[in-house]
Short mmCIF file of C-alpha atoms and ligand atoms in Angstrom, two decimals:
data_model
loop_
_atom_site.label_atom_id
_atom_site.label_comp_id
_atom_site.label_asym_id
_atom_site.label_seq_id
_atom_site.Cartn_x
_atom_site.Cartn_y
_atom_site.Cartn_z
CA MET A 21 33.24 65.56 10.05
CA LYS A 22 36.20 66.32 7.80
CA ILE A 23 35.86 65.75 4.16
CA PHE A 24 39.33 65.51 2.13
CA ALA A 25 39.29 65.81 -1.81
CA PRO A 26 42.88 64.93 -2.90
CA LYS A 27 44.12 65.76 -6.35
CA GLU A 28 43.99 62.68 -8.82
CA ASN A 29 46.98 60.29 -9.14
CA ASP A 30 46.54 59.93 -12.70
CA PRO A 31 48.29 62.81 -14.56
CA LYS A 32 45.78 62.42 -17.49
CA GLU A 33 42.65 62.96 -15.22
CA THR A 34 41.47 66.69 -15.59
CA ARG A 35 38.44 66.30 -13.35
CA ALA A 36 37.97 67.01 -9.84
CA SER A 37 35.84 65.08 -7.31
CA LEU A 38 34.52 68.42 -5.67
CA ASP A 39 34.01 71.70 -7.34
CA PRO A 40 33.40 75.03 -5.33
CA ALA A 41 29.60 74.54 -5.67
CA ALA A 42 29.86 71.05 -3.88
CA VAL A 43 32.35 72.43 -1.34
CA ALA A 44 29.67 75.23 -0.46
CA LYS A 45 26.86 72.65 -0.05
CA LEU A 46 29.07 70.52 2.09
CA VAL A 47 30.05 73.33 4.15
CA GLY A 48 26.40 74.22 4.41
CA LEU A 49 25.74 70.82 5.91
CA GLY A 50 28.26 71.54 8.74
CA ALA A 51 31.23 69.62 7.37
CA GLU A 52 34.98 70.69 7.42
CA VAL A 53 36.16 70.51 3.62
CA VAL A 54 39.86 70.22 2.81
CA VAL A 55 40.91 70.09 -0.75
CA GLU A 56 44.35 69.51 -2.06
CA SER A 57 46.04 72.57 -3.54
CA GLN A 58 45.42 72.80 -7.25
CA ILE A 59 42.82 70.22 -7.35
CA GLY A 60 40.77 72.21 -9.96
CA GLU A 61 43.78 73.28 -11.95
CA GLU A 62 42.60 71.24 -15.04
CA CYS A 63 38.76 72.09 -14.75
CA ASP A 64 39.05 75.79 -14.44
CA HIS A 65 38.48 76.09 -10.70
CA PRO A 66 41.58 77.98 -9.04
CA ASP A 67 42.39 77.58 -5.53
CA ALA A 68 40.86 80.76 -4.49
CA SER A 69 37.45 79.76 -5.68
CA TYR A 70 37.61 76.75 -3.47
CA LYS A 71 38.66 78.96 -0.58
CA GLU A 72 35.82 81.36 -1.29
CA ALA A 73 33.55 78.55 -1.14
CA GLY A 74 34.59 77.57 2.21
CA ALA A 75 37.12 74.90 1.80
CA THR A 76 40.71 74.82 3.38
CA LEU A 77 43.62 74.25 1.11
CA THR A 78 46.39 71.86 1.89
CA THR A 79 49.67 70.63 0.37
CA ASP A 80 49.76 67.68 3.21
CA ARG A 81 48.24 65.17 1.22
CA VAL A 82 49.16 62.21 3.42
CA GLY A 83 48.36 63.96 6.55
CA SER A 84 44.83 64.88 5.35
CA LEU A 85 44.42 61.34 4.02
CA GLY A 86 45.25 60.16 7.51
CA SER A 87 42.78 62.53 9.33
CA ALA A 88 39.80 62.72 6.97
CA ASP A 89 36.37 60.98 7.94
CA ILE A 90 35.50 61.17 4.24
CA VAL A 91 37.74 60.99 1.10
CA THR A 92 36.10 61.82 -2.28
CA ARG A 93 38.20 61.01 -5.30
CA ILE A 94 37.49 59.88 -8.82
CA ARG A 95 39.80 57.25 -9.46
CA LYS A 96 40.62 54.26 -7.40
CA PRO A 97 43.42 54.88 -4.80
CA SER A 98 46.82 52.96 -4.66
CA ASP A 99 47.31 50.32 -1.85
CA ILE A 100 49.72 52.67 -0.17
CA GLU A 101 47.03 55.25 0.05
CA VAL A 102 44.38 52.88 1.51
CA ALA A 103 46.82 52.10 4.20
CA GLN A 104 47.22 55.84 4.91
CA LEU A 105 43.39 56.11 5.75
CA LYS A 106 42.36 56.37 9.21
CA GLU A 107 40.41 53.51 10.83
CA GLY A 108 36.72 53.95 10.11
CA ALA A 109 37.17 56.39 7.17
CA ILE A 110 34.73 56.39 4.46
CA HIS A 111 36.31 56.43 1.04
CA ILE A 112 34.07 57.17 -2.00
CA SER A 113 35.44 56.69 -5.57
CA PHE A 114 35.27 54.59 -8.65
CA LEU A 115 36.80 51.30 -7.64
CA ASP A 116 36.35 48.90 -10.35
CA PRO A 117 35.39 46.32 -7.80
CA PHE A 118 35.00 43.31 -10.37
CA ASN A 119 38.54 43.47 -11.23
CA GLU A 120 40.08 44.83 -7.92
CA SER A 121 39.49 41.95 -5.14
CA GLU A 122 43.04 42.76 -3.70
CA LEU A 123 42.26 46.51 -3.45
CA LEU A 124 39.08 45.55 -1.60
CA ALA A 125 40.82 43.42 0.74
CA LYS A 126 43.07 46.22 1.54
CA PHE A 127 40.23 48.47 2.36
CA ALA A 128 38.99 45.80 4.66
CA GLU A 129 42.39 45.50 6.09
CA ALA A 130 42.60 49.34 6.61
CA LYS A 131 39.17 48.96 8.35
CA SER A 132 37.73 51.79 6.21
CA THR A 133 34.31 51.76 4.56
CA ALA A 134 34.89 51.81 0.60
CA ILE A 135 31.99 53.18 -1.42
CA SER A 136 31.91 52.20 -5.11
CA LEU A 137 30.48 54.71 -7.37
CA GLU A 138 29.97 51.94 -10.18
CA MET A 139 27.60 50.08 -7.74
CA VAL A 140 25.37 53.01 -6.92
CA PRO A 141 21.79 51.26 -7.93
CA ARG A 142 20.19 52.58 -10.82
CA SER A 143 17.18 53.48 -9.25
CA THR A 144 14.95 56.79 -9.15
CA LEU A 145 15.94 57.52 -5.54
CA ALA A 146 19.75 57.21 -6.31
CA GLN A 147 19.75 58.97 -9.61
CA LYS A 148 21.13 62.26 -8.13
CA MET A 149 24.17 60.29 -6.98
CA ASP A 150 24.65 58.17 -10.20
CA ALA A 151 28.07 59.13 -11.27
CA ILE A 152 28.10 56.54 -14.18
CA SER A 153 25.16 58.29 -15.79
CA SER A 154 26.53 61.84 -15.16
CA GLN A 155 29.75 61.07 -16.97
CA ALA A 156 28.27 58.81 -19.46
CA ASN A 157 25.98 61.65 -20.81
CA LEU A 158 28.96 63.96 -21.34
CA ALA A 159 31.15 61.02 -22.79
CA GLY A 160 28.29 60.57 -25.41
CA TYR A 161 28.32 64.16 -26.30
CA VAL A 162 32.27 64.35 -26.63
CA ALA A 163 32.33 61.31 -28.76
CA VAL A 164 30.22 62.99 -31.41
CA ILE A 165 32.02 66.30 -31.02
CA THR A 166 35.44 64.36 -31.47
CA ALA A 167 34.01 62.57 -34.61
CA ALA A 168 32.74 65.67 -36.13
CA ASN A 169 36.17 67.13 -35.61
CA ARG A 170 38.13 64.29 -37.13
CA MET A 171 35.83 63.77 -40.30
CA ASN A 172 36.94 65.79 -43.25
CA GLY A 173 33.28 66.78 -44.01
CA ILE A 174 30.36 68.17 -42.16
CA PHE A 175 27.33 66.53 -40.55
CA PRO A 176 24.27 68.51 -41.73
CA MET A 177 22.99 68.52 -45.18
CA MET A 178 23.72 71.77 -47.09
CA MET A 179 21.97 72.92 -50.20
CA THR A 180 24.26 75.49 -51.88
CA PRO A 181 24.34 76.99 -55.35
CA ALA A 182 27.33 74.83 -55.89
CA GLY A 183 25.46 71.51 -55.00
CA THR A 184 24.18 69.65 -52.29
CA ILE A 185 26.10 68.20 -49.47
CA SER A 186 24.55 65.09 -48.07
CA PRO A 187 24.21 64.61 -44.27
CA ALA A 188 26.54 62.60 -42.45
CA LYS A 189 25.65 58.81 -41.80
CA VAL A 190 26.21 58.23 -38.02
CA PHE A 191 25.74 54.67 -36.55
CA VAL A 192 25.57 54.39 -32.72
CA LEU A 193 25.78 51.08 -31.34
CA GLY A 194 24.92 50.62 -27.68
CA ILE A 195 22.02 53.05 -26.58
CA GLY A 196 22.61 53.32 -22.94
CA VAL A 197 23.05 56.85 -21.29
CA ALA A 198 26.07 57.69 -23.55
CA GLY A 199 24.44 56.27 -26.58
CA LEU A 200 21.28 58.32 -26.20
CA GLN A 201 23.19 61.43 -25.79
CA ALA A 202 25.49 60.69 -28.89
CA ILE A 203 22.30 60.21 -30.73
CA ALA A 204 20.71 63.59 -29.59
CA THR A 205 23.98 65.48 -30.24
CA ALA A 206 24.47 63.82 -33.75
CA LYS A 207 20.77 64.78 -34.53
CA ARG A 208 21.29 68.39 -33.40
CA LEU A 209 24.30 68.67 -35.71
CA GLY A 210 22.11 67.43 -38.62
CA ALA A 211 23.38 64.00 -39.11
CA ARG A 212 21.16 61.00 -40.29
CA VAL A 213 21.50 58.50 -37.21
CA THR A 214 20.94 54.76 -37.19
CA ALA A 215 21.29 52.79 -33.83
CA PHE A 216 21.33 49.57 -32.31
CA ASP A 217 21.02 47.96 -28.94
CA VAL A 218 20.17 44.47 -27.71
CA ARG A 219 17.41 45.97 -25.56
CA GLU A 220 14.13 46.76 -27.32
CA GLU A 221 13.26 49.63 -25.00
CA ALA A 222 16.66 51.33 -25.93
CA LEU A 223 15.52 50.99 -29.64
CA GLU A 224 12.36 52.71 -28.75
CA GLN A 225 14.25 55.50 -27.00
CA ALA A 226 16.42 55.94 -29.89
CA GLU A 227 13.48 56.37 -32.33
CA SER A 228 11.89 58.94 -29.99
CA LEU A 229 15.35 60.91 -30.61
CA GLY A 230 14.53 60.84 -34.27
CA ALA A 231 17.16 57.94 -35.00
CA LYS A 232 16.50 54.98 -37.26
CA ALA A 233 16.46 51.72 -35.17
CA LEU A 234 18.29 48.80 -36.60
CA ARG A 235 16.47 45.64 -35.70
CA ILE A 236 18.31 42.25 -35.76
CA ASP A 237 16.46 39.07 -34.55
CA LEU A 238 18.77 37.80 -31.96
CA GLY A 239 16.18 35.60 -30.04
CA GLU A 240 15.89 35.97 -26.32
CA THR A 241 18.34 38.72 -25.01
CA GLY A 242 17.19 39.42 -21.54
CA GLY A 243 18.48 42.09 -19.05
CA THR A 244 19.12 42.32 -15.28
CA ASP A 245 16.94 44.02 -12.76
CA GLN A 246 18.97 47.05 -12.99
CA GLY A 247 18.05 47.36 -16.58
CA TYR A 248 21.49 46.08 -17.66
CA ALA A 249 22.04 43.99 -20.91
CA LYS A 250 22.92 40.31 -20.40
CA GLU A 251 26.11 39.04 -22.24
CA LEU A 252 25.01 37.56 -25.49
CA THR A 253 25.82 34.02 -26.48
CA PRO A 254 28.60 33.51 -29.25
CA GLU A 255 25.98 32.82 -31.87
CA GLN A 256 23.94 35.78 -31.02
CA LEU A 257 27.12 37.98 -31.13
CA GLN A 258 27.92 36.46 -34.52
CA ARG A 259 24.55 37.19 -35.83
CA GLN A 260 24.65 40.71 -34.73
CA GLN A 261 28.27 41.31 -36.20
CA GLU A 262 26.96 40.14 -39.56
CA ALA A 263 23.67 42.21 -39.46
CA GLN A 264 25.42 45.39 -38.66
CA ALA A 265 28.45 45.13 -40.99
CA LYS A 266 26.45 46.41 -43.76
CA VAL A 267 25.49 49.65 -41.83
CA CYS A 268 29.09 50.20 -40.74
CA ALA A 269 30.40 49.96 -44.38
CA GLN A 270 27.90 52.71 -45.37
CA SER A 271 28.48 55.06 -42.28
CA ASP A 272 30.90 58.03 -42.19
CA VAL A 273 30.89 57.82 -38.28
CA VAL A 274 30.45 54.75 -35.97
CA ILE A 275 30.08 55.37 -32.28
CA THR A 276 30.38 52.37 -30.03
CA THR A 277 29.28 52.49 -26.30
CA ALA A 278 28.21 48.97 -25.66
CA LYS A 279 29.10 47.55 -22.30
CA VAL A 280 27.92 44.59 -20.14
CA PHE A 281 27.94 45.41 -16.51
CA GLY A 282 30.88 43.84 -14.60
CA ARG A 283 32.29 42.08 -17.82
CA LYS A 284 34.47 42.95 -20.68
CA PRO A 285 32.69 44.98 -23.41
CA PRO A 286 31.74 42.67 -26.40
CA ILE A 287 33.55 42.92 -29.65
CA LEU A 288 31.19 44.24 -31.88
CA ILE A 289 33.19 45.50 -35.10
CA LYS A 290 35.59 42.98 -36.43
CA LYS A 291 38.69 43.95 -38.42
CA GLU A 292 37.06 42.88 -41.78
CA VAL A 293 34.24 45.37 -41.02
CA VAL A 294 36.56 48.24 -40.48
CA ASP A 295 38.24 46.86 -43.69
CA SER A 296 35.06 47.22 -45.42
CA MET A 297 34.47 50.96 -44.21
CA GLN A 298 35.10 53.98 -46.44
CA ASN A 299 38.44 55.97 -46.52
CA GLY A 300 38.14 58.84 -44.17
CA SER A 301 35.32 57.52 -42.06
CA VAL A 302 35.83 57.71 -38.22
CA VAL A 303 35.13 55.06 -35.63
CA VAL A 304 35.02 56.29 -31.85
CA ASP A 305 35.03 53.52 -29.36
CA LEU A 306 33.96 54.72 -25.90
CA ALA A 307 34.34 51.40 -24.40
CA ALA A 308 38.05 51.43 -25.43
CA GLU A 309 39.36 52.11 -21.92
CA THR A 310 37.85 48.81 -20.57
CA GLY A 311 38.69 46.58 -23.55
CA GLY A 312 36.74 48.16 -26.56
CA ASN A 313 33.93 47.16 -28.94
CA VAL A 314 36.24 47.19 -32.02
CA GLU A 315 38.82 44.98 -32.94
CA GLY A 316 42.14 46.92 -33.80
CA ILE A 317 41.47 49.77 -31.77
CA THR A 318 44.20 50.90 -29.22
CA PRO A 319 43.09 52.12 -25.84
CA GLY A 320 44.05 55.72 -25.25
CA GLU A 321 45.26 56.28 -28.75
CA GLU A 322 44.08 57.36 -32.16
CA THR A 323 45.19 55.33 -35.10
CA VAL A 324 44.28 55.08 -38.95
CA SER A 325 43.68 51.50 -40.43
CA ASP A 326 45.27 50.42 -43.69
CA ASN A 327 42.27 51.50 -45.60
CA GLY A 328 42.06 55.02 -44.09
CA VAL A 329 39.39 54.54 -41.40
CA LYS A 330 40.21 56.75 -38.14
CA LEU A 331 40.07 54.71 -35.19
CA VAL A 332 39.56 56.84 -31.98
CA GLY A 333 40.20 54.98 -28.76
CA LEU A 334 40.74 57.82 -26.55
CA ALA A 335 40.23 57.19 -22.75
CA ASN A 336 38.27 59.60 -20.47
CA PHE A 337 36.19 61.25 -23.16
CA GLU A 338 34.24 63.13 -20.20
CA GLY A 339 37.54 64.57 -19.18
CA GLN A 340 37.60 66.61 -22.23
CA VAL A 341 34.79 68.65 -20.89
CA SER A 342 36.17 68.56 -17.44
CA LYS A 343 34.47 71.77 -15.99
CA HIS A 344 31.16 70.49 -16.59
CA ALA A 345 32.31 66.65 -15.81
CA SER A 346 33.58 68.06 -12.68
CA GLN A 347 30.21 70.02 -11.92
CA VAL A 348 27.89 66.88 -12.33
CA LEU A 349 30.37 64.39 -10.70
CA ALA A 350 30.82 66.66 -7.63
CA ALA A 351 27.13 67.09 -7.42
CA ASN A 352 26.96 63.31 -7.20
CA PHE A 353 29.30 63.26 -4.35
CA ALA A 354 27.70 66.00 -2.46
CA ASN A 355 24.15 64.53 -3.10
CA MET A 356 25.28 61.31 -1.71
CA ILE A 357 26.83 62.73 1.40
CA GLU A 358 23.79 64.97 1.90
CA HIS A 359 21.30 61.97 1.43
CA PHE A 360 23.07 60.11 4.18
CA TRP A 361 23.98 63.05 6.42
CA ASP A 362 23.07 62.62 10.05
CA GLU A 363 22.01 66.10 11.12
CA GLU A 364 22.47 65.69 14.78
CA LYS A 365 25.95 64.08 14.57
CA LYS A 366 26.98 66.06 11.43
CA ALA A 367 28.27 62.83 9.90
CA LEU A 368 27.55 60.54 7.03
CA LYS A 369 25.66 57.54 8.61
CA ILE A 370 26.41 54.06 7.25
CA ASP A 371 23.47 51.91 7.37
CA LEU A 372 23.76 48.47 5.54
CA GLU A 373 20.08 47.90 5.82
CA ASP A 374 19.62 50.93 3.35
CA GLU A 375 18.98 49.90 -0.09
CA ILE A 376 21.31 52.24 -1.91
CA GLN A 377 24.26 51.52 0.76
CA GLN A 378 23.60 47.72 0.33
CA GLY A 379 24.29 48.35 -3.57
CA CYS A 380 27.45 50.54 -3.21
CA VAL A 381 29.18 49.77 0.18
CA ILE A 382 31.86 47.16 -0.36
CA THR A 383 33.77 47.10 2.70
CA HIS A 384 32.98 48.22 6.25
CA ASN A 385 34.17 47.40 9.85
CA GLY A 386 37.29 45.37 8.40
CA ALA A 387 35.36 42.89 6.07
CA VAL A 388 33.98 42.89 2.53
CA VAL A 389 30.30 43.24 3.18
CA HIS A 390 28.70 43.47 -0.51
CA GLU A 391 27.11 40.26 -1.31
CA ARG A 392 28.60 40.15 -4.80
CA PHE A 393 32.21 40.56 -3.61
CA LYS A 394 32.29 38.65 -0.19
CA ASP A 395 33.81 35.58 -1.86
P1 NAD B 17 26.10 50.37 -20.01
O1 NAD B 17 27.22 51.57 -20.33
O2 NAD B 17 26.22 49.43 -19.20
O3 NAD B 17 25.95 49.82 -21.59
C1 NAD B 17 25.70 50.60 -22.75
C2 NAD B 17 24.59 49.89 -23.72
O4 NAD B 17 25.30 48.93 -24.34
C3 NAD B 17 23.37 49.38 -22.95
O5 NAD B 17 22.17 50.13 -23.42
C4 NAD B 17 23.47 48.01 -23.33
O6 NAD B 17 22.08 47.26 -23.40
C5 NAD B 17 24.27 48.02 -24.62
N1 NAD B 17 24.74 46.72 -24.99
C6 NAD B 17 25.21 45.66 -24.41
N2 NAD B 17 25.52 44.71 -25.15
C7 NAD B 17 25.37 45.06 -26.45
C8 NAD B 17 25.47 44.51 -27.74
N3 NAD B 17 26.14 43.17 -27.92
N4 NAD B 17 25.14 45.35 -28.93
C9 NAD B 17 24.55 46.47 -28.75
N5 NAD B 17 24.56 47.01 -27.48
C10 NAD B 17 24.88 46.39 -26.35
O7 NAD B 17 24.67 50.99 -20.05
P2 NAD B 17 24.27 52.34 -19.16
O8 NAD B 17 24.39 53.34 -20.11
O9 NAD B 17 24.94 52.42 -17.85
O10 NAD B 17 22.61 52.17 -18.93
C11 NAD B 17 22.14 50.68 -18.37
C12 NAD B 17 20.66 50.78 -18.08
O11 NAD B 17 20.60 51.57 -16.81
C13 NAD B 17 19.98 51.45 -19.34
O12 NAD B 17 18.69 50.53 -19.33
C14 NAD B 17 19.53 52.74 -18.62
O13 NAD B 17 18.26 53.21 -19.05
C15 NAD B 17 19.49 52.31 -17.04
N6 NAD B 17 19.48 53.45 -16.39
C16 NAD B 17 18.69 53.73 -15.35
C17 NAD B 17 18.83 54.92 -14.42
C18 NAD B 17 17.78 55.06 -13.38
O14 NAD B 17 16.70 54.39 -13.32
N7 NAD B 17 18.06 55.93 -12.41
C19 NAD B 17 19.89 55.86 -14.56
C20 NAD B 17 20.76 55.40 -15.54
C21 NAD B 17 20.80 54.32 -16.36
#
């Protein structure tokens, strides 16, 4: 079975879907691994390290796409590249399936099996292949480091002969995987952290990390069986915005990470709240790439509001620590392939009765097979 890892199409993408350690693991399973030359250029893995791990390097991207049994990549492919896959090929990547119905149709047309990393179930068994978590964890870390870097002050309290510097006040909105890491990182740097989420268990997790939980009575909020938050009603959202406005105004750093699975992230910080914040304070929006939690933030850009608030809407935060992001992402790919590896046939077995595959296999045998996207 031939596994091909192409270089990413997006020039801003710094991560690689496979690193040398993952290559070695897959070669150990009995797979032939081919990677596009310079795939690891931006994450400190030269071609030689892939070769040493047992991969073949190629510059023939189209030929390799057309001959591979499995393609691993981070971002979704173009329509043209889907058509270049060979019939029956398995393509594993982030796919944004809620917004890409035409792309899913192209996969079905090409008779290839599309596996969406976003749709891997959030279960204990699937944790080792959960790329959303492995990347969100690093994004949460980078959000805090970025904020600390942009702030013209320090995070920890310092008592010096020249006076006392107060600890930075950090407010984390959304306490999922990224939010928890943001809290832990900000605490390690000595900040005073407040956090809010619509899920009570998330507030308790924040408290166990030493943050102060902001509790807002929103009435029934609910969640999905995967542990995701449900979308709030407009009234609940307004109540939340009002209740957290004061905390934002007093914070040196606000980090937003709130997402609602399969939908646009909610706007949690309106322009008037940004207007009420102190000059020099920093807002980092981890949801910016998919629409943002903060009014006025520009996805992919850093701007400054009229009252001097630094608005950081950068995309691909995890890409700033591309070596470690690639390490855990590549491990997710290799773990998935290993989990479904058929020892005898030396091939990845597609079994639509399997619980994990039911969650993340979107197209197979010329059709969209996933329940949520069939229509
Ligand atoms: P996410 O990225 O989808 O969302 C981030 C956070 O935003 C969530 O905590 C969500 O509750 C919160 N949020 C949504 N609307 C909000 C609002 N209006 N205000 C404030 N916060 C809001 O979440 P995620 O990090 O992908 O995690 C989702 C869930 O999956 C969590 O419960 C997590 O513990 C769980 N999880 C389970 C496993 C596992 O069992 N293997 C692995 C990873 C995550």
